[in-house]
Amino acid sequence: MRRIYLDHAATTPVDKAVLADMLPYFSDIAGNANSLHSFGREGAYAVDTARRQIAADLGVKPTEIYFTSGGTEADNWAVKGIAALDKNRGGHLITSKIEHHAVLCAFEQLEKQGYAVTYLDVDGEGLVSPEALEREIRPDTFLVSVMLANNEIGTIQPIRELCEIAHRRKLIFHTDAVQAIGSIPVNITALGVDMLSFSAHKFYGPKGIGVLYIKSGIRPDKLIAGGHQERSRRGGTTNVPSVVGLAAALRLALENLDENAEAIRALRDSFVKRVEDTIPHVVYNGSRDKRLPGNASFSFAFIEGESLLLNLDLNGIACSSGSACSSASLEPSHVLLATGLPIELAHGSIRFSFGKSNTSDDVAYTVEKLTEAVKKLREMSPLFAVIEHKGEGEYV
Ligand code: PLP
């Protein structure tokens, strides 16, 4: 059977060239990067080279790059590490309602410890308003965390503007850039953020490795206490092969960023057009222009997203209903609800995320199978039968 992968926002396969760079570090050059002997020094050299390369590619200093076990750890470290500096444990923090759970759950834990958290609303496209941020800042606010690009609907936030507001009020600003780095141009210095998280497996690097960029002078408390790795700020034996893989994947992604983004955007746009032209009662979620190139999120009325996902899976097509981490739960997406989508439509949502290996044949096949699946599932829906019978026209 034909198999089509349209879930690149969940994860991407490791690029073969990246894998080739990583392989020697599993067994041939396998010293602990913290050991003093020659074996260790080989590992340390690889980590040091990778750190310098990543910093150069992102236009920041090598000493501002901290390796973590992925985006989740980087987000937790940024949020909890800054909160821990507030010794009275009662200050105020601001985030948005559409953050990934890696950020939201960290804030929820802080609320339980006595901190006050404001979750900013978003508009119908999923955008946070700079005025709303300005309004919510209190005298005891010390941290703002707003994601650069959303994982479900792909909306790209005005981070530079939000960060400027935060800085004018002397607040620390963190952004979760896990979906952005490797997909769209990100100039960390121009954004002005104090901390930024990203993760290799979203740009054809290995899973289980990420980075927290921490601007010089910002000192979040430790999240992982242990050895003296990462300049004594994050304990744990350094994952040398994955660090090498992250650096290689980042370079590859950035070298081909414009070309890949253009091709992926063209495929996505033709897919969106064909879906909107062919299938009635469908909502295209998010923003049409402030959007990640590979993301297409739809809500189909009279349908359960999970049933649609399984139907497509039977045809070899992989996509996602909600974000991968929450797809085990049947709760409707907090992101879609925050954009004002009615709960029954949020239940009928599916995210397709395109990557560099997709083709126009993939688009044609997916539209064909999607149209069939939607039709079949709607034929089983009593509500749809009533609406069709009454001829009430456009439901959405
Ligand atoms: N933040 C966002 C926006 C994400 O999309 C993800 C992963 O889906 C994460 C954080 C978590 O990253 P990781 O899987 O590397 O822990």
mmCIF file with all atom_site columns, N, CA and C and ligand atoms in Angstrom, residues 9-10 69-73 75 100 102 147 149-151 176 178-179 199 201-202 209, ligand 1:
data_model
loop_
_atom_site.group_PDB
_atom_site.id
_atom_site.type_symbol
_atom_site.label_atom_id
_atom_site.label_alt_id
_atom_site.label_comp_id
_atom_site.label_asym_id
_atom_site.label_entity_id
_atom_site.label_seq_id
_atom_site.pdbx_PDB_ins_code
_atom_site.Cartn_x
_atom_site.Cartn_y
_atom_site.Cartn_z
_atom_site.occupancy
_atom_site.B_iso_or_equiv
_atom_site.pdbx_formal_charge
_atom_site.auth_seq_id
_atom_site.auth_comp_id
_atom_site.auth_asym_id
_atom_site.auth_atom_id
_atom_site.pdbx_PDB_model_num
ATOM   1  N N  . ALA A 1 9   ? 4.957  17.930 11.732 1.00 0.00 ? 9   ALA A N  1
ATOM   2  C CA . ALA A 1 9   ? 4.960  18.767 12.932 1.00 0.00 ? 9   ALA A CA 1
ATOM   3  C C  . ALA A 1 9   ? 5.087  17.905 14.187 1.00 0.00 ? 9   ALA A C  1
ATOM   4  N N  . ALA A 1 10  ? 4.724  16.619 14.062 1.00 0.00 ? 10  ALA A N  1
ATOM   5  C CA . ALA A 1 10  ? 4.903  15.704 15.208 1.00 0.00 ? 10  ALA A CA 1
ATOM   6  C C  . ALA A 1 10  ? 6.367  15.309 15.311 1.00 0.00 ? 10  ALA A C  1
ATOM   7  N N  . SER A 1 69  ? 17.346 17.644 26.864 1.00 0.00 ? 69  SER A N  1
ATOM   8  C CA . SER A 1 69  ? 16.832 16.385 26.303 1.00 0.00 ? 69  SER A CA 1
ATOM   9  C C  . SER A 1 69  ? 15.727 16.635 25.282 1.00 0.00 ? 69  SER A C  1
ATOM   10 N N  . GLY A 1 70  ? 15.461 17.887 24.935 1.00 0.00 ? 70  GLY A N  1
ATOM   11 C CA . GLY A 1 70  ? 14.439 18.175 23.925 1.00 0.00 ? 70  GLY A CA 1
ATOM   12 C C  . GLY A 1 70  ? 13.720 19.472 24.222 1.00 0.00 ? 70  GLY A C  1
ATOM   13 N N  . GLY A 1 71  ? 12.671 19.724 23.451 1.00 0.00 ? 71  GLY A N  1
ATOM   14 C CA . GLY A 1 71  ? 11.910 20.958 23.613 1.00 0.00 ? 71  GLY A CA 1
ATOM   15 C C  . GLY A 1 71  ? 11.191 21.021 24.955 1.00 0.00 ? 71  GLY A C  1
ATOM   16 N N  . THR A 1 72  ? 10.669 19.894 25.409 1.00 0.00 ? 72  THR A N  1
ATOM   17 C CA . THR A 1 72  ? 9.920  19.878 26.669 1.00 0.00 ? 72  THR A CA 1
ATOM   18 C C  . THR A 1 72  ? 10.813 20.302 27.832 1.00 0.00 ? 72  THR A C  1
ATOM   19 N N  . GLU A 1 73  ? 12.011 19.732 27.879 1.00 0.00 ? 73  GLU A N  1
ATOM   20 C CA . GLU A 1 73  ? 12.912 20.119 28.979 1.00 0.00 ? 73  GLU A CA 1
ATOM   21 C C  . GLU A 1 73  ? 13.326 21.592 28.858 1.00 0.00 ? 73  GLU A C  1
ATOM   22 N N  . ASP A 1 75  ? 11.671 24.063 27.578 1.00 0.00 ? 75  ASP A N  1
ATOM   23 C CA . ASP A 1 75  ? 10.539 24.906 28.001 1.00 0.00 ? 75  ASP A CA 1
ATOM   24 C C  . ASP A 1 75  ? 10.389 24.900 29.525 1.00 0.00 ? 75  ASP A C  1
ATOM   25 N N  . HIS A 1 100 ? 2.064  25.035 23.782 1.00 0.00 ? 100 HIS A N  1
ATOM   26 C CA . HIS A 1 100 ? 2.214  23.578 23.851 1.00 0.00 ? 100 HIS A CA 1
ATOM   27 C C  . HIS A 1 100 ? 2.148  23.157 25.320 1.00 0.00 ? 100 HIS A C  1
ATOM   28 N N  . ALA A 1 102 ? 4.099  21.493 26.957 1.00 0.00 ? 102 ALA A N  1
ATOM   29 C CA . ALA A 1 102 ? 5.415  21.601 27.611 1.00 0.00 ? 102 ALA A CA 1
ATOM   30 C C  . ALA A 1 102 ? 5.523  22.915 28.376 1.00 0.00 ? 102 ALA A C  1
ATOM   31 N N  . MET A 1 147 ? 4.777  31.403 22.544 1.00 0.00 ? 147 MET A N  1
ATOM   32 C CA . MET A 1 147 ? 5.422  30.596 21.515 1.00 0.00 ? 147 MET A CA 1
ATOM   33 C C  . MET A 1 147 ? 5.594  31.359 20.198 1.00 0.00 ? 147 MET A C  1
ATOM   34 N N  . ALA A 1 149 ? 5.704  29.869 17.027 1.00 0.00 ? 149 ALA A N  1
ATOM   35 C CA . ALA A 1 149 ? 4.745  29.328 16.048 1.00 0.00 ? 149 ALA A CA 1
ATOM   36 C C  . ALA A 1 149 ? 3.994  28.182 16.691 1.00 0.00 ? 149 ALA A C  1
ATOM   37 N N  . ASN A 1 150 ? 2.702  28.150 16.437 1.00 0.00 ? 150 ASN A N  1
ATOM   38 C CA . ASN A 1 150 ? 1.874  27.136 17.094 1.00 0.00 ? 150 ASN A CA 1
ATOM   39 C C  . ASN A 1 150 ? 1.956  25.780 16.380 1.00 0.00 ? 150 ASN A C  1
ATOM   40 N N  . ASN A 1 151 ? 1.986  24.719 17.181 1.00 0.00 ? 151 ASN A N  1
ATOM   41 C CA . ASN A 1 151 ? 2.140  23.385 16.620 1.00 0.00 ? 151 ASN A CA 1
ATOM   42 C C  . ASN A 1 151 ? 0.864  22.836 15.990 1.00 0.00 ? 151 ASN A C  1
ATOM   43 N N  . ASP A 1 176 ? 8.937  29.635 22.873 1.00 0.00 ? 176 ASP A N  1
ATOM   44 C CA . ASP A 1 176 ? 9.054  28.247 22.439 1.00 0.00 ? 176 ASP A CA 1
ATOM   45 C C  . ASP A 1 176 ? 9.096  28.277 20.917 1.00 0.00 ? 176 ASP A C  1
ATOM   46 N N  . VAL A 1 178 ? 10.054 25.707 18.988 1.00 0.00 ? 178 VAL A N  1
ATOM   47 C CA . VAL A 1 178 ? 10.225 24.310 18.553 1.00 0.00 ? 178 VAL A CA 1
ATOM   48 C C  . VAL A 1 178 ? 9.685  24.085 17.140 1.00 0.00 ? 178 VAL A C  1
ATOM   49 N N  . GLN A 1 179 ? 8.561  24.716 16.806 1.00 0.00 ? 179 GLN A N  1
ATOM   50 C CA . GLN A 1 179 ? 7.998  24.514 15.459 1.00 0.00 ? 179 GLN A CA 1
ATOM   51 C C  . GLN A 1 179 ? 8.609  25.476 14.437 1.00 0.00 ? 179 GLN A C  1
ATOM   52 N N  . SER A 1 199 ? 14.119 22.065 19.207 1.00 0.00 ? 199 SER A N  1
ATOM   53 C CA . SER A 1 199 ? 14.259 20.620 19.316 1.00 0.00 ? 199 SER A CA 1
ATOM   54 C C  . SER A 1 199 ? 14.635 20.015 17.971 1.00 0.00 ? 199 SER A C  1
ATOM   55 N N  . HIS A 1 201 ? 14.355 17.072 16.539 1.00 0.00 ? 201 HIS A N  1
ATOM   56 C CA . HIS A 1 201 ? 13.552 16.115 15.756 1.00 0.00 ? 201 HIS A CA 1
ATOM   57 C C  . HIS A 1 201 ? 12.472 16.787 14.899 1.00 0.00 ? 201 HIS A C  1
ATOM   58 N N  . LYS A 1 202 ? 12.350 18.114 15.025 1.00 0.00 ? 202 LYS A N  1
ATOM   59 C CA . LYS A 1 202 ? 11.399 18.810 14.163 1.00 0.00 ? 202 LYS A CA 1
ATOM   60 C C  . LYS A 1 202 ? 12.054 19.244 12.856 1.00 0.00 ? 202 LYS A C  1
ATOM   61 N N  . ILE A 1 209 ? 16.872 15.452 21.836 1.00 0.00 ? 209 ILE A N  1
ATOM   62 C CA . ILE A 1 209 ? 17.921 16.474 22.011 1.00 0.00 ? 209 ILE A CA 1
ATOM   63 C C  . ILE A 1 209 ? 17.333 17.837 21.605 1.00 0.00 ? 209 ILE A C  1
HETATM 64 N N1 . PLP B 2 .   ? 6.841  22.876 21.922 1.00 0.00 ? 1   PLP B N1 1
HETATM 65 C C1 . PLP B 2 .   ? 6.220  22.723 20.745 1.00 0.00 ? 1   PLP B C1 1
HETATM 66 C C2 . PLP B 2 .   ? 5.593  23.905 20.085 1.00 0.00 ? 1   PLP B C2 1
HETATM 67 C C3 . PLP B 2 .   ? 6.153  21.455 20.136 1.00 0.00 ? 1   PLP B C3 1
HETATM 68 O O1 . PLP B 2 .   ? 5.532  21.315 18.971 1.00 0.00 ? 1   PLP B O1 1
HETATM 69 C C4 . PLP B 2 .   ? 6.761  20.354 20.796 1.00 0.00 ? 1   PLP B C4 1
HETATM 70 C C5 . PLP B 2 .   ? 6.669  18.990 20.225 1.00 0.00 ? 1   PLP B C5 1
HETATM 71 O O2 . PLP B 2 .   ? 5.688  18.614 19.619 1.00 0.00 ? 1   PLP B O2 1
HETATM 72 C C6 . PLP B 2 .   ? 7.420  20.571 22.017 1.00 0.00 ? 1   PLP B C6 1
HETATM 73 C C7 . PLP B 2 .   ? 7.431  21.846 22.541 1.00 0.00 ? 1   PLP B C7 1
HETATM 74 C C8 . PLP B 2 .   ? 8.101  19.468 22.744 1.00 0.00 ? 1   PLP B C8 1
HETATM 75 O O3 . PLP B 2 .   ? 9.330  19.163 22.138 1.00 0.00 ? 1   PLP B O3 1
HETATM 76 P P1 . PLP B 2 .   ? 10.019 17.750 22.378 1.00 0.00 ? 1   PLP B P1 1
HETATM 77 O O4 . PLP B 2 .   ? 9.204  16.738 21.637 1.00 0.00 ? 1   PLP B O4 1
HETATM 78 O O5 . PLP B 2 .   ? 11.394 17.889 21.805 1.00 0.00 ? 1   PLP B O5 1
HETATM 79 O O6 . PLP B 2 .   ? 10.058 17.509 23.853 1.00 0.00 ? 1   PLP B O6 1
#
